[in-house]
XYZ file of C-alpha atoms in Angstrom:
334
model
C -10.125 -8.353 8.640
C -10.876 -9.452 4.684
C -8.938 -12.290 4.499
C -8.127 -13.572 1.063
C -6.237 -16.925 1.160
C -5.470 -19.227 -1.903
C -8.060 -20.893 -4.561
C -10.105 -23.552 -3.892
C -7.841 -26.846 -4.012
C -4.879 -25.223 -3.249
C -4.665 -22.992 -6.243
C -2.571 -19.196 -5.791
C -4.940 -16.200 -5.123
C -5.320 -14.712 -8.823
C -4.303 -11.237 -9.792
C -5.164 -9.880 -13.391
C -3.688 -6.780 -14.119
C -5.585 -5.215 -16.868
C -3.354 -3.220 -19.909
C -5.077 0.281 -21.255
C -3.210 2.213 -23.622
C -1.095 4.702 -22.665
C -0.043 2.915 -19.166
C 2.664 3.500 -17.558
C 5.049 1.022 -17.812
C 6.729 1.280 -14.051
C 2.930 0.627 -12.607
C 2.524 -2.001 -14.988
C 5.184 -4.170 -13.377
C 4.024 -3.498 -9.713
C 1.620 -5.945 -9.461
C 3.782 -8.502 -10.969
C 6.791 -7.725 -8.784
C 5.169 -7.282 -5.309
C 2.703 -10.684 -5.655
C 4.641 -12.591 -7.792
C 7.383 -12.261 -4.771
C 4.653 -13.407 -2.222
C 5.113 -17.286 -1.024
C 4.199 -19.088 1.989
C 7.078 -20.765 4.247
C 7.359 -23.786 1.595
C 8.294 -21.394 -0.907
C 5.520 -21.743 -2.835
C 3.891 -19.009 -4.700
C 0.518 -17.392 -3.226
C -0.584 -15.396 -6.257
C -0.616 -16.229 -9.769
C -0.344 -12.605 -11.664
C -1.434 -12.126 -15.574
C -2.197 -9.414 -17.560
C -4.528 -9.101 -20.157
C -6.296 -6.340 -22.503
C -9.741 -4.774 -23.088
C -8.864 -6.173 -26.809
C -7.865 -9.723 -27.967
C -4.101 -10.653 -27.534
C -1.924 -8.499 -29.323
C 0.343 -4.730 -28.471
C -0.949 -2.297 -26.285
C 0.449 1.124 -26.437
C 2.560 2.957 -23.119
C 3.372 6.549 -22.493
C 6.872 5.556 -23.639
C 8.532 4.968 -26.887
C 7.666 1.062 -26.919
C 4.532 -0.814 -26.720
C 4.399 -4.134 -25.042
C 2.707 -7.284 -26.112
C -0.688 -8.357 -24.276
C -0.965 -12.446 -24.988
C -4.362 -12.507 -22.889
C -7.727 -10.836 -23.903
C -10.731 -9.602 -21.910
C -12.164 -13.215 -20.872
C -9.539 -13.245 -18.314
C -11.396 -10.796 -16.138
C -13.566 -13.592 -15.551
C -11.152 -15.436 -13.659
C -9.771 -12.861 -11.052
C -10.184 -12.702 -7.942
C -8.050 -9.744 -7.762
C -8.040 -7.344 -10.563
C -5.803 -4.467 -10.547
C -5.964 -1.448 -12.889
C -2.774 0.969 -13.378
C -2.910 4.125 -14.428
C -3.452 5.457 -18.190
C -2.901 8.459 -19.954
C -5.132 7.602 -22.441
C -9.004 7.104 -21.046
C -9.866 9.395 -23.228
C -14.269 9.489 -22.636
C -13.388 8.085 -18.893
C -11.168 11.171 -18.444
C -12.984 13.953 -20.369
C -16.538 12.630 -19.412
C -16.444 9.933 -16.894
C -17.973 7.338 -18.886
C -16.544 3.946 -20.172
C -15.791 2.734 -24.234
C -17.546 0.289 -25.231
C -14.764 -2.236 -25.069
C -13.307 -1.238 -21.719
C -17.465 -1.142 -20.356
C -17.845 -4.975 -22.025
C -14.552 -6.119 -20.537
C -15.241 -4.678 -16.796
C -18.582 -6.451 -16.799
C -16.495 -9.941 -16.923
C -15.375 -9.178 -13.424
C -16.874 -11.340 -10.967
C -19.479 -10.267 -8.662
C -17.483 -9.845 -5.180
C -13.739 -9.592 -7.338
C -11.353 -7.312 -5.060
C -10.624 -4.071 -7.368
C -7.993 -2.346 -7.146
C -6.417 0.354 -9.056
C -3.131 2.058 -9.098
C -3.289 6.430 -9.500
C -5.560 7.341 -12.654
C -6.752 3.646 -12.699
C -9.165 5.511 -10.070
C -11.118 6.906 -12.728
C -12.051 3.636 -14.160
C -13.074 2.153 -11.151
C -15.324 5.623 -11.069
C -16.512 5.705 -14.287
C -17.789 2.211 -13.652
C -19.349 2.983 -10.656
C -17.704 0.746 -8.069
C -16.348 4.295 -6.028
C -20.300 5.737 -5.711
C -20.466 6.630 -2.289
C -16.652 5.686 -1.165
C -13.786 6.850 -0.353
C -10.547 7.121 -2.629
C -7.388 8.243 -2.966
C -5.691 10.251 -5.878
C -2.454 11.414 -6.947
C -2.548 15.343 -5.740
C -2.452 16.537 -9.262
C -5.265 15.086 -10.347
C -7.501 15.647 -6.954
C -9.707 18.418 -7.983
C -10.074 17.234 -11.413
C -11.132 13.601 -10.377
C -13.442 15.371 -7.596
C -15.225 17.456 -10.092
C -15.864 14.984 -12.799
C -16.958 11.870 -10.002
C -18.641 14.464 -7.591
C -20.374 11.015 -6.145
C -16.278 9.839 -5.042
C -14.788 11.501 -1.661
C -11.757 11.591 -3.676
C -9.020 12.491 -0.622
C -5.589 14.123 -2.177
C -3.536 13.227 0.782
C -3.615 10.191 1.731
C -0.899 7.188 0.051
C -4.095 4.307 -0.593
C -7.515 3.580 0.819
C -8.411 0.209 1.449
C -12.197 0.249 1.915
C -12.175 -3.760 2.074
C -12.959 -4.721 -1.684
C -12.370 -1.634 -3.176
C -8.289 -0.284 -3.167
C -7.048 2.723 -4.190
C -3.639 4.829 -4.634
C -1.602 7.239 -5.390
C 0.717 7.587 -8.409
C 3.814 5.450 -8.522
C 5.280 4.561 -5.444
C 1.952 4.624 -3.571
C 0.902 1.646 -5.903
C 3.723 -0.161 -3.947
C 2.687 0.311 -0.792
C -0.847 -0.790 -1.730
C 0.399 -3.808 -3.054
C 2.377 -4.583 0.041
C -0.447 -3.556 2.133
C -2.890 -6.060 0.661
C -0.299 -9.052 0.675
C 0.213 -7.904 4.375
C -3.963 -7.783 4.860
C -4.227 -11.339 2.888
C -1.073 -12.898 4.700
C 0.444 -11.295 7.272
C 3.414 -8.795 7.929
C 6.167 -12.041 8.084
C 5.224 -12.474 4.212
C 4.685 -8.682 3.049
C 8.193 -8.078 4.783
C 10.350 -10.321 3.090
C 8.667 -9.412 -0.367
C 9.660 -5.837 1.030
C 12.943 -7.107 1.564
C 13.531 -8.658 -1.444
C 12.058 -5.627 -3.586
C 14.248 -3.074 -1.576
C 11.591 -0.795 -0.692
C 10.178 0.012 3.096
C 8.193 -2.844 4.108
C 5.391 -0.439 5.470
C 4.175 2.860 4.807
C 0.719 3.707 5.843
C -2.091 4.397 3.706
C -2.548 7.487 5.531
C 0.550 8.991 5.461
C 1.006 12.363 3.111
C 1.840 12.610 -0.499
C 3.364 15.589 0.609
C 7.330 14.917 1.636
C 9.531 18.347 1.467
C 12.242 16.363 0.125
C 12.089 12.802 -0.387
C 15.943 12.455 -1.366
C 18.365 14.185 0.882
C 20.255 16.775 -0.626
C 24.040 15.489 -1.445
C 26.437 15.819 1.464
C 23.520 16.854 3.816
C 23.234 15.107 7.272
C 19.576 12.853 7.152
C 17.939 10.998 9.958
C 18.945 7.352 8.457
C 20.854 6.092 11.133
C 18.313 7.710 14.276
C 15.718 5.549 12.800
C 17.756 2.614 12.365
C 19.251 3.101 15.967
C 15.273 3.376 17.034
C 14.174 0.256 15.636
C 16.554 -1.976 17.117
C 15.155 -0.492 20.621
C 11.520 -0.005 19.773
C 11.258 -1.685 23.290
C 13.202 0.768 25.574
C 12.153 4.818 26.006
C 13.240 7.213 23.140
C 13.197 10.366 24.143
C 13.537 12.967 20.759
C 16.770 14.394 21.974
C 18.664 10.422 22.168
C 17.236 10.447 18.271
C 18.886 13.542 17.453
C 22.031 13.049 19.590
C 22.822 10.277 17.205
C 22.957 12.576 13.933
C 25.041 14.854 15.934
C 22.030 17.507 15.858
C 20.164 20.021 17.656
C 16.612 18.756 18.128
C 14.791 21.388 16.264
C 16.973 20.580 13.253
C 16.354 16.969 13.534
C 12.729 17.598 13.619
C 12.873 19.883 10.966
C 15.218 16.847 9.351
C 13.051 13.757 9.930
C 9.786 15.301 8.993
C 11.534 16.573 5.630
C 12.526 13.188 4.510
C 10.248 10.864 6.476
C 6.464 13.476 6.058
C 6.036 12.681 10.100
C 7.097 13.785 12.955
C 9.679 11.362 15.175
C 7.041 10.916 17.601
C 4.365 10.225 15.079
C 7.071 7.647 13.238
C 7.837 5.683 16.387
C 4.645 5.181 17.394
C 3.727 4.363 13.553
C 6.662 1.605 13.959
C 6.054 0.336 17.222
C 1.963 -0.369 16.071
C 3.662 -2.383 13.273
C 6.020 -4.562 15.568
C 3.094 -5.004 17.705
C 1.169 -6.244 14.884
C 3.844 -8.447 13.415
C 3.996 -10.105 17.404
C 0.269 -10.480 17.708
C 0.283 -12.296 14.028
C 3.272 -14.510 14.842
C 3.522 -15.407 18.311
C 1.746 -16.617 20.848
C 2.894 -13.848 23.420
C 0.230 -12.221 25.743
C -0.565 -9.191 25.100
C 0.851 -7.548 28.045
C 4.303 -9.050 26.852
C 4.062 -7.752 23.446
C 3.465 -4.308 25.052
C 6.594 -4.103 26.672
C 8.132 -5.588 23.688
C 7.022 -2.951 21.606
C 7.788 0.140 23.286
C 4.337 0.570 24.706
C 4.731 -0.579 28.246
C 1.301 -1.245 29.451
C -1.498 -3.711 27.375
C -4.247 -0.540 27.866
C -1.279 1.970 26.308
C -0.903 -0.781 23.297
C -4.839 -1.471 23.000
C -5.437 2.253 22.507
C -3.324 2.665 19.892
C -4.119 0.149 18.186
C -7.456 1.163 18.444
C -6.756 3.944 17.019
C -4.181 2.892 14.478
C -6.465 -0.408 13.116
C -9.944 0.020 14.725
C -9.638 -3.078 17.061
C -8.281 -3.697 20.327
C -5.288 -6.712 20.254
C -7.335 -9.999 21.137
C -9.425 -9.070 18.286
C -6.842 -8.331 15.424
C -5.162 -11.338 16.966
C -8.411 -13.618 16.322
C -9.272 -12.132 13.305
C -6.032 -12.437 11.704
C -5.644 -16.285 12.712
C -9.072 -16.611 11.603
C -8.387 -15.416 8.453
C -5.178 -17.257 8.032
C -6.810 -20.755 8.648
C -10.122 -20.301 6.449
């Protein structure tokens, strides 16, 4: 696990967020509202989030009818140790022909040599154009899949997924999906304790995976149409007792094909595949924050034996329980 504490001396983990023209205003603010909520159990703040321009300070156009005003220039690439890139709909040469300006080519090689990057739907294609995405995985907004393949053929550009973390090299979605990349790396860098309660305080769901479809029949239930809202909540107040599909259903008063047919319309997973998904993520929270054995947390997650919750978190993560449990404290204490 890639660990990224504070500074040396103390100093907040720092996140540049660099302005193109044409951004998008709502992914602009992401980084700024999901790590500038992020603070250890002092209160005090664990990333320090600016935003600066390819150009010296000054306005930098959006895809809306204002422009905002940039008071940093390119120099502060220099001093990331983060930078995050949201998406444009201006790259102009990047988009057409996969190749950087000039100006956006000089301020990229500012960056750091081992500087997390990160970037946020069509901020993809930077990271391409610049090369950091040669051989790796990434994710893109759907729309844009075949068009990103074809013009980075050296990508696996993957049209499903929400993000791809491939350690120091992040990529999402459009919109949303930037928010659950930004969560995902506070929860990587900190823990699930700290990623929740920015969650909280943000009002969005603390945890969606990276790998979880784009692809959601209908995100917002149709008005004065039964949902699945108050099966999951039921479910995640009992993630440690058996839930059988039809208890989930028999709280929304339906049959269990239609609350099948329900959940996977407004969740993009099946119940079984959800529950499992949450009960990996209580497990996780337990092995970060407790000092429980692992045959405990089992039970206390729904899973019932330690070789039930070691395979799936195999499976989910990559690494059996003593070892995300060593590697996360590890991490937390460097």
């Amino acid at each position: 696990m890639n660990q990224r504490p504070g500074r040396a001396g103390g100093a907040p983990h720092r996140v540049v967020v660099l302005a193109l023209d044409g951004l998008l205003p709502f992914e602009l603010g992401i980084p700024q509202r999901i790590f500038g909520r992020a603070v250890d159990p002092e209160r005090g703040a664990l990333y320090e989030v600016v935003t600066c321009s390819v150009r010296p300070p000054g306005p930098v156009r959006t895809d809306a009818d204002f422009s905002i005003l940039v008071e940093k220039g390119p120099e502060t690439l220099a001093t990331a140790d983060t930078v995050v890139i949201p998406a444009s709909y201006e790259l102009g040469p990047v988009f057409e022909e996969g190749v950087l300006t000039p100006e956006l080519a000089a301020a990229l090689a500012l960056v750091r040599p081992g500087t997390r990057m990160v970037a946020i739907c069509t901020g993809g294609y930077v990271l391409a154009a610049a090369g950091y995405l040669d051989g790796r995985p990434a994710a893109a907004h759907w729309a844009s899949a075949e068009h990103f393949q074809r013009r980075f053929p050296a990508v696996e550009v993957d049209p499903e997924v929400l993000f791809i973390d491939d350690g120091d090299v992040l990529t999402s979605a459009g919109v949303a999906a930037g928010i659950d990349l930004c969560l995902h790396i506070v929860r990587r860098d900190h823990g699930s304790a700290v990623a929740n309660d920015v969650a909280r305080r943000t009002v969005v769901p603390p945890h969606r995976p990276g790998g979880q479809s784009q692809f959601i029949e209908r995100p917002v239930p149709e008005p004065q149409l039964a949902t699945t809202t108050g099966a999951r909540a039921w479910a995640l107040g009992r993630l440690h007792e058996p839930i059988q599909l039809r208890d989930l259903a028999e709280r929304e008063a339906m049959s269990v094909r239609t609350f099948t047919r329900r959940f996977r319309e407004e969740v993009g997973l099946s119940p079984g595949q959800w529950l499992t998904q949450q009960r990996v993520e209580h497990a996780r929270h337990l092995l970060e924050s407790t000092d429980l054995s692992v045959e405990a947390i089992a039970r206390a997650a729904g899973f019932n034996t330690a070789t039930s919750l070691r395979q799936h978190l195999q499976a989910a993560l990559g690494v059996p329980p003593t070892a995300y449990r060593r590697a996360f404290r590890a991490g937390v204490g460097s």
